[in-house]
mmCIF file of C-alpha atoms in Angstrom:
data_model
loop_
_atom_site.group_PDB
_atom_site.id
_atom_site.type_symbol
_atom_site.label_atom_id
_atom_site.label_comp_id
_atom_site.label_asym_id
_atom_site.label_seq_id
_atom_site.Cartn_x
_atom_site.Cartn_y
_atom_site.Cartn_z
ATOM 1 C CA UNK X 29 97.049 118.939 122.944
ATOM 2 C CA UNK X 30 96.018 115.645 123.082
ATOM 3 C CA UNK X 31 97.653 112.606 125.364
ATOM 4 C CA UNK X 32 100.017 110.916 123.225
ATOM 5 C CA UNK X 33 99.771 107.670 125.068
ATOM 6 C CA UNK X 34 96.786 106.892 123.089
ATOM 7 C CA UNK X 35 97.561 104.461 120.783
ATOM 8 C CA UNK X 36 95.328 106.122 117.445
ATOM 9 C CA UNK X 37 95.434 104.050 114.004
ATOM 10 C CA UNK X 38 94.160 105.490 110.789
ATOM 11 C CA UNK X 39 92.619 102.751 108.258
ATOM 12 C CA UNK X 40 92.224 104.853 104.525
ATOM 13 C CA UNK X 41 90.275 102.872 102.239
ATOM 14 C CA UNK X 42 91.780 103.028 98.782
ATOM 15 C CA UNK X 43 89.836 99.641 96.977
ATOM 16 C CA UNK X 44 86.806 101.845 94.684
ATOM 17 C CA UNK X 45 86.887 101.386 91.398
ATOM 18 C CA UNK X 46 85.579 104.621 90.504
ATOM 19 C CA UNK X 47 82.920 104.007 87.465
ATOM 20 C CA UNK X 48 81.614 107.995 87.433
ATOM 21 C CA UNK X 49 84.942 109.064 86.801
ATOM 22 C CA UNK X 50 84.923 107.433 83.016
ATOM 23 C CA UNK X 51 88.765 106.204 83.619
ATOM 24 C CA UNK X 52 90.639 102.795 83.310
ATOM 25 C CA UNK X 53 92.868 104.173 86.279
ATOM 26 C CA UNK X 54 90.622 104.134 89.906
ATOM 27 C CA UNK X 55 90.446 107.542 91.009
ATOM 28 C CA UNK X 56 92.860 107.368 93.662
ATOM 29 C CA UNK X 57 95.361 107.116 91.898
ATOM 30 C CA UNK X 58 94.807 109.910 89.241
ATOM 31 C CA UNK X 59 97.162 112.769 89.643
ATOM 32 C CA UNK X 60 96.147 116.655 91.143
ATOM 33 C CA UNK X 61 99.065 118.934 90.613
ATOM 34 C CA UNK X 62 101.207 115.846 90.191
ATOM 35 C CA UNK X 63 100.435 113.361 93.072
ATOM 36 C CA UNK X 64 97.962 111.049 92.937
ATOM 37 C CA UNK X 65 94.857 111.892 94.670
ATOM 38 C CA UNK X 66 95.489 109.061 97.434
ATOM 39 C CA UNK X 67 99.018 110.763 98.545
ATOM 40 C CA UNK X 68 97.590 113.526 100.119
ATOM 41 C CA UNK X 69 95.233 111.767 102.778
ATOM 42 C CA UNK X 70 97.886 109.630 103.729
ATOM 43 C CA UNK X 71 100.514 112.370 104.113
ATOM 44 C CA UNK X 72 97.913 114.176 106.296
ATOM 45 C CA UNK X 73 97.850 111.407 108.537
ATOM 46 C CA UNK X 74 101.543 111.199 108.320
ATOM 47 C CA UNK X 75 102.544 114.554 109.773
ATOM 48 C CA UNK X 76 99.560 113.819 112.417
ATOM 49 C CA UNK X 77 99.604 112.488 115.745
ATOM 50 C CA UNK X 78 97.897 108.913 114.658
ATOM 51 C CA UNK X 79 100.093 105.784 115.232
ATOM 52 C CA UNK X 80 100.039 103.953 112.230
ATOM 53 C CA UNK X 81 98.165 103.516 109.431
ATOM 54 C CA UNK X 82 96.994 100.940 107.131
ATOM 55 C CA UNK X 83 96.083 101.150 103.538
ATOM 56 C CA UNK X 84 93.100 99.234 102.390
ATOM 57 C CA UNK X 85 93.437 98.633 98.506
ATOM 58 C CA UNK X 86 91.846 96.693 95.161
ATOM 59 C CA UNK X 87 92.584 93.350 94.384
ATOM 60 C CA UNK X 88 95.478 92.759 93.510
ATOM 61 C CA UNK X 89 96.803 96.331 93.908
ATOM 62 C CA UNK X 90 99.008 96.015 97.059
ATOM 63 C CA UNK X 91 102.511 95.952 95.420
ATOM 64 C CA UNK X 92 101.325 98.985 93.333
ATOM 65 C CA UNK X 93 100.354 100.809 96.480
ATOM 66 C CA UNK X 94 103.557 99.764 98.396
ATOM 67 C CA UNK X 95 105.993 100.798 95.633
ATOM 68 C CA UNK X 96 104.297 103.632 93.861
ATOM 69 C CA UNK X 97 102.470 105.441 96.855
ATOM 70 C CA UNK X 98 103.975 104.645 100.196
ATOM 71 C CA UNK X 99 107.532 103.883 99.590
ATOM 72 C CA UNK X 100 107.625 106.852 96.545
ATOM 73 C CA UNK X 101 106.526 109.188 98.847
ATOM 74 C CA UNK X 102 107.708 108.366 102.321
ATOM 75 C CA UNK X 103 104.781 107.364 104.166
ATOM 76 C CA UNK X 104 106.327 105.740 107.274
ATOM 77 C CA UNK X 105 103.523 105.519 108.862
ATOM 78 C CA UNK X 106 101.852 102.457 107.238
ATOM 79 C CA UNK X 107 102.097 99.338 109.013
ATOM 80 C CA UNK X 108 100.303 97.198 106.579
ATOM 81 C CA UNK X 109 98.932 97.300 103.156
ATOM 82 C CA UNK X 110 96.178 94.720 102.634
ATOM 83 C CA UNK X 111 93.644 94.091 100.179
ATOM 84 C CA UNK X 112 90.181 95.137 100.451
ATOM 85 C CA UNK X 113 86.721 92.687 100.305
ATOM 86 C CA UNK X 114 83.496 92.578 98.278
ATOM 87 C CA UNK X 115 81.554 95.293 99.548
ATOM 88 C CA UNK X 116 82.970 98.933 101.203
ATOM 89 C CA UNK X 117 82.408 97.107 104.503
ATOM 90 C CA UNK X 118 84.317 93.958 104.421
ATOM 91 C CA UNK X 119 87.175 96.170 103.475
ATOM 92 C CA UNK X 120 86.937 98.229 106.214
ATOM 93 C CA UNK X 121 86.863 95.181 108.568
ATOM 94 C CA UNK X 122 89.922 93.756 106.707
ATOM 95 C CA UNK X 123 91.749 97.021 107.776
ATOM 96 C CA UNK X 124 90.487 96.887 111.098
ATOM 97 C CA UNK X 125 92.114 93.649 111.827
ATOM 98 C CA UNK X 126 95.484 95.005 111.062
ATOM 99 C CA UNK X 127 94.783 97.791 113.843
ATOM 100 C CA UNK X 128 92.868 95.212 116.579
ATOM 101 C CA UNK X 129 95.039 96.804 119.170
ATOM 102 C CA UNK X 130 94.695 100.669 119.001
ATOM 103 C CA UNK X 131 92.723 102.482 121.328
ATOM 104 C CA UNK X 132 91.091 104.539 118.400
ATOM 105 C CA UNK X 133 90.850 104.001 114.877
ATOM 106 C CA UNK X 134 89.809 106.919 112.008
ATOM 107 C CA UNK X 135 88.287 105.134 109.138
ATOM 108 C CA UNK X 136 89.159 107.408 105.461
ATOM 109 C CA UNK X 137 88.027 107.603 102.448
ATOM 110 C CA UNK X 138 91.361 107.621 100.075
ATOM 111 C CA UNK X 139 89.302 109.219 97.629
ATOM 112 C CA UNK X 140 89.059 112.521 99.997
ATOM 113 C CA UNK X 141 92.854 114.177 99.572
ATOM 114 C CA UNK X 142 91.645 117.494 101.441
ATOM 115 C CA UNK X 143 91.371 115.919 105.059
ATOM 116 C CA UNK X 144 93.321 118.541 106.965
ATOM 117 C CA UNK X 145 95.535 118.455 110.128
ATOM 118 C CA UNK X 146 92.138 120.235 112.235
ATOM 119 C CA UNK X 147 89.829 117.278 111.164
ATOM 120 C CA UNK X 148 91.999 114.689 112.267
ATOM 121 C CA UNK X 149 92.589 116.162 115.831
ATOM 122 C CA UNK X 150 89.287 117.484 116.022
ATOM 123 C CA UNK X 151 88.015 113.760 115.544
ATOM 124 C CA UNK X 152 90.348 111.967 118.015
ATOM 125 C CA UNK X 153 89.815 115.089 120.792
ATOM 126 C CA UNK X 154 85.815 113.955 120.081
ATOM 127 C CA UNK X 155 86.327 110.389 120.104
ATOM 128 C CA UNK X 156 87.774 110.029 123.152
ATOM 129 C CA UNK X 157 84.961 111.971 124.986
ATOM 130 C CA UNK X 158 81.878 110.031 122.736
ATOM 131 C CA UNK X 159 83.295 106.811 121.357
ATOM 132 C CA UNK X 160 81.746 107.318 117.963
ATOM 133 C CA UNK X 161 81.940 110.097 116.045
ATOM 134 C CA UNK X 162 81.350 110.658 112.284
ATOM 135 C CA UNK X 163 82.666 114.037 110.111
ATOM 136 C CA UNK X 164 80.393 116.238 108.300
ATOM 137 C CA UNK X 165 79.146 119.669 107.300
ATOM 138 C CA UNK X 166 75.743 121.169 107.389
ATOM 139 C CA UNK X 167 73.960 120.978 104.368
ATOM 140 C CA UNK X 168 73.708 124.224 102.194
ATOM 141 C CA UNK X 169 71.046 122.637 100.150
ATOM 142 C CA UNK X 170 67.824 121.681 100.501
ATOM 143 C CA UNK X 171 67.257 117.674 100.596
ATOM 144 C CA UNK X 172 64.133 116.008 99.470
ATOM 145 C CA UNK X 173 63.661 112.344 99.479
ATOM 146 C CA UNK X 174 62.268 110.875 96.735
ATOM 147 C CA UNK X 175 59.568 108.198 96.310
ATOM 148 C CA UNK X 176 59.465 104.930 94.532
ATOM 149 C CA UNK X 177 57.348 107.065 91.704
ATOM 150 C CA UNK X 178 59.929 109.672 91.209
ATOM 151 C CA UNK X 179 57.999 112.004 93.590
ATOM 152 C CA UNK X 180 59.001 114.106 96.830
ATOM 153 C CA UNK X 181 57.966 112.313 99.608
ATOM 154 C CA UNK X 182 59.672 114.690 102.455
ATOM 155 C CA UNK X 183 61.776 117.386 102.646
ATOM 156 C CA UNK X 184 63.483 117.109 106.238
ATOM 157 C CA UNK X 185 63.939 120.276 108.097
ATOM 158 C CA UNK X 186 67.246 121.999 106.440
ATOM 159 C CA UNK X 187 68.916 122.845 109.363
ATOM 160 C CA UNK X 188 69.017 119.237 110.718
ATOM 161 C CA UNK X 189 70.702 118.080 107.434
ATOM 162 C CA UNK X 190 74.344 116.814 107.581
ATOM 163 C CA UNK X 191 76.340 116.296 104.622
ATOM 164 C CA UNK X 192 78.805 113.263 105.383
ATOM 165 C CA UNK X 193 82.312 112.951 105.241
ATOM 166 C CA UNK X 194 84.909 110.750 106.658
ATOM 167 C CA UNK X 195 86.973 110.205 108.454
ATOM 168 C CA UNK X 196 84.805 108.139 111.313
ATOM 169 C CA UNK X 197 86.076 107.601 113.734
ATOM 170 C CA UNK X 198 85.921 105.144 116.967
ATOM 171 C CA UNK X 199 87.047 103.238 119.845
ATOM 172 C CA UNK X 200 88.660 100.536 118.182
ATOM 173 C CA UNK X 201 86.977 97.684 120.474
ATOM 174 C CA UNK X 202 83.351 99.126 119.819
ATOM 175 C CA UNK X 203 84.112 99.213 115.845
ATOM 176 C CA UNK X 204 85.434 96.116 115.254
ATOM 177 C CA UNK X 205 82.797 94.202 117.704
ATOM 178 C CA UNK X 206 80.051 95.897 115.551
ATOM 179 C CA UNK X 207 81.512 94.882 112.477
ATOM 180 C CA UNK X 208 81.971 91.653 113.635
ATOM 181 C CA UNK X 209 78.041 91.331 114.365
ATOM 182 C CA UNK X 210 77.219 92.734 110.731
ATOM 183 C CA UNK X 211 79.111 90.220 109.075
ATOM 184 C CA UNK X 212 77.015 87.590 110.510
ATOM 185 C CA UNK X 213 73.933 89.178 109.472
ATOM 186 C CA UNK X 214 72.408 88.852 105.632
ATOM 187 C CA UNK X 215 73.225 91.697 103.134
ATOM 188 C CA UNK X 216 72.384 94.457 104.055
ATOM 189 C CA UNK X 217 73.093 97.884 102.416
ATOM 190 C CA UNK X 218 75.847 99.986 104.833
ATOM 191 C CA UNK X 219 77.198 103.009 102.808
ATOM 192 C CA UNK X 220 78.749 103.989 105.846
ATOM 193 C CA UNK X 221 80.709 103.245 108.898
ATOM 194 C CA UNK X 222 78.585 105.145 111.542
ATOM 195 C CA UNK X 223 75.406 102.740 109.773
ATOM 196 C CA UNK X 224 77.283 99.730 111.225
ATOM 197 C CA UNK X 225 76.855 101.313 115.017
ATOM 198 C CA UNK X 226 73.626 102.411 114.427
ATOM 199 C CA UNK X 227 72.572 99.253 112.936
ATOM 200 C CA UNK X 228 74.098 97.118 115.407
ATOM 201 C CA UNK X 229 74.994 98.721 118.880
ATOM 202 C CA UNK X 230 71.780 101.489 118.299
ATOM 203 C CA UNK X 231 74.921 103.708 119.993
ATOM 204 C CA UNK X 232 74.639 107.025 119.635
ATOM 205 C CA UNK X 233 77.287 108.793 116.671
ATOM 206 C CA UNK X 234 78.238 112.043 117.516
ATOM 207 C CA UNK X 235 78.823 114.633 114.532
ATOM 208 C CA UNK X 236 82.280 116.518 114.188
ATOM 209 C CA UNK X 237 82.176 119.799 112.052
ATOM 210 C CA UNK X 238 84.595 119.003 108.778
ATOM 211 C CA UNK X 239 85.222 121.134 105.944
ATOM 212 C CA UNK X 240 82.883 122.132 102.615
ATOM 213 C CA UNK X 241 86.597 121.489 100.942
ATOM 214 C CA UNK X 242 86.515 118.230 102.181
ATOM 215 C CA UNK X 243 85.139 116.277 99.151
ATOM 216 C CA UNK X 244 84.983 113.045 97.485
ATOM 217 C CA UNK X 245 86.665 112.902 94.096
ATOM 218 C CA UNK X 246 84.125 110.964 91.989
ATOM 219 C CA UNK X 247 83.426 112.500 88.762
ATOM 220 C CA UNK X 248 85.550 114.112 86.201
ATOM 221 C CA UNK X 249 84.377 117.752 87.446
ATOM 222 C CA UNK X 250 85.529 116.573 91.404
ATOM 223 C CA UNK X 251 89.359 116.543 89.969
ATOM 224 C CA UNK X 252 88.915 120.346 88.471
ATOM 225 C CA UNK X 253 87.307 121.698 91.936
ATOM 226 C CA UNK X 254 90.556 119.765 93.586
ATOM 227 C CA UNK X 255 92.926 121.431 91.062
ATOM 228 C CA UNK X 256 91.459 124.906 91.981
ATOM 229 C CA UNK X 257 91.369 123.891 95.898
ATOM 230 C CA UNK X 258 94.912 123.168 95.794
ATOM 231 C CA UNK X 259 95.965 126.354 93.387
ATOM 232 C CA UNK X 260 94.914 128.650 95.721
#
């Protein structure tokens, strides 16, 4: 078991406004057998070992989050809820001020309700040895990339290929100083937490093994495969 002395914050990022999903209400938010998709990250994180937690959310959402998500259901956890920025990563950095002083922070996709109790320790047991550390499973498919023309223009070697997930987690110090630097820097296109240490520190992100269950709820289908994940 882990050293509880740590001080380990969780920042779940709940500000998408979900376009695939052909809905008025964001996708975290929607219900799966009767919660809303974004209750079951943050109760994971709940009955963890993190600290605290923040809740990054869409404009003007906060006192819907407070009232209908973390007060409904208990969440004692969250320290803050705060409202995210224009682009994935100047919400994440809007989170990460709330949790300057943790040792480690795990940065979550609210959209991914099957994060389990063996993720989040296997992430802060790997954190603490590498520093950076990103979640993911090995891909079952075959990946091509695709030219400008529409063609193939490689197919990496399949047993290289990651699928990722979150959480991502990191010292706290080493996050926050490279999103600091990134924010100073013109657009550029991050999809991902583990770009902004690539991009910026060229420090080296270390994969932990997550779960194929583990997925994103983006499209209509995503909320029938949750149904069935959560049925059985």
């Amino acid at each position: 078991k882990m050293d509880v002395s740590y001080n380990i914050a969780a920042v779940v990022l709940a500000g998408g406004r979900g376009k695939r999903m052909n809905s008025d209400t964001p996708k975290q938010y929607l219900q799966i057998n009767g919660y809303p998709v974004l209750y079951y990250s943050l109760k994971a994180f709940e009955d963890s070992c993190v600290t605290s937690i923040v809740l990054v959310c869409g404009k003007g959402e906060e006192d819907y989050c407070r009232k209908e998500i973390v007060e409904k259901y208990h969440i004692n956890k969250v320290k803050a809820v705060v409202e995210g920025g224009r682009e994935r990563y100047h919400s994440v950095f809007n989170g990460l001020k709330m949790v300057k002083d943790s040792d480690y922070v795990l940065i979550h996709d609210g959209a991914r309700p099957f994060i389990t109790e063996k993720i989040i320790q296997d992430n802060i047991d790997a954190v603490i040895q590498k520093k950076a550390c990103v979640t993911g499973v090995p891909s079952k498919d075959t990946i091509k990339i695709a030219a400008e023309d529409g063609s193939v223009a490689q197919t990496p070697d399949r047993s290289r290929v990651w699928i990722v997930q979150t959480p991502q987690t990191f010292a706290t110090s080493l996050i926050y100083s490279a999103y600091e630097q990134i924010l100073q820097m013109p657009e550029i296109s991050v999809t991902d937490d583990a770009m902004v240490v690539e991009t910026v520190l060229k420090q080296p992100v270390y994969f932990v093994m997550g779960d194929y269950r583990n997925i994103k709820i983006t499209t209509p289908e995503d909320l029938q495969v949750a149904g069935s994940f959560l049925d059985h």
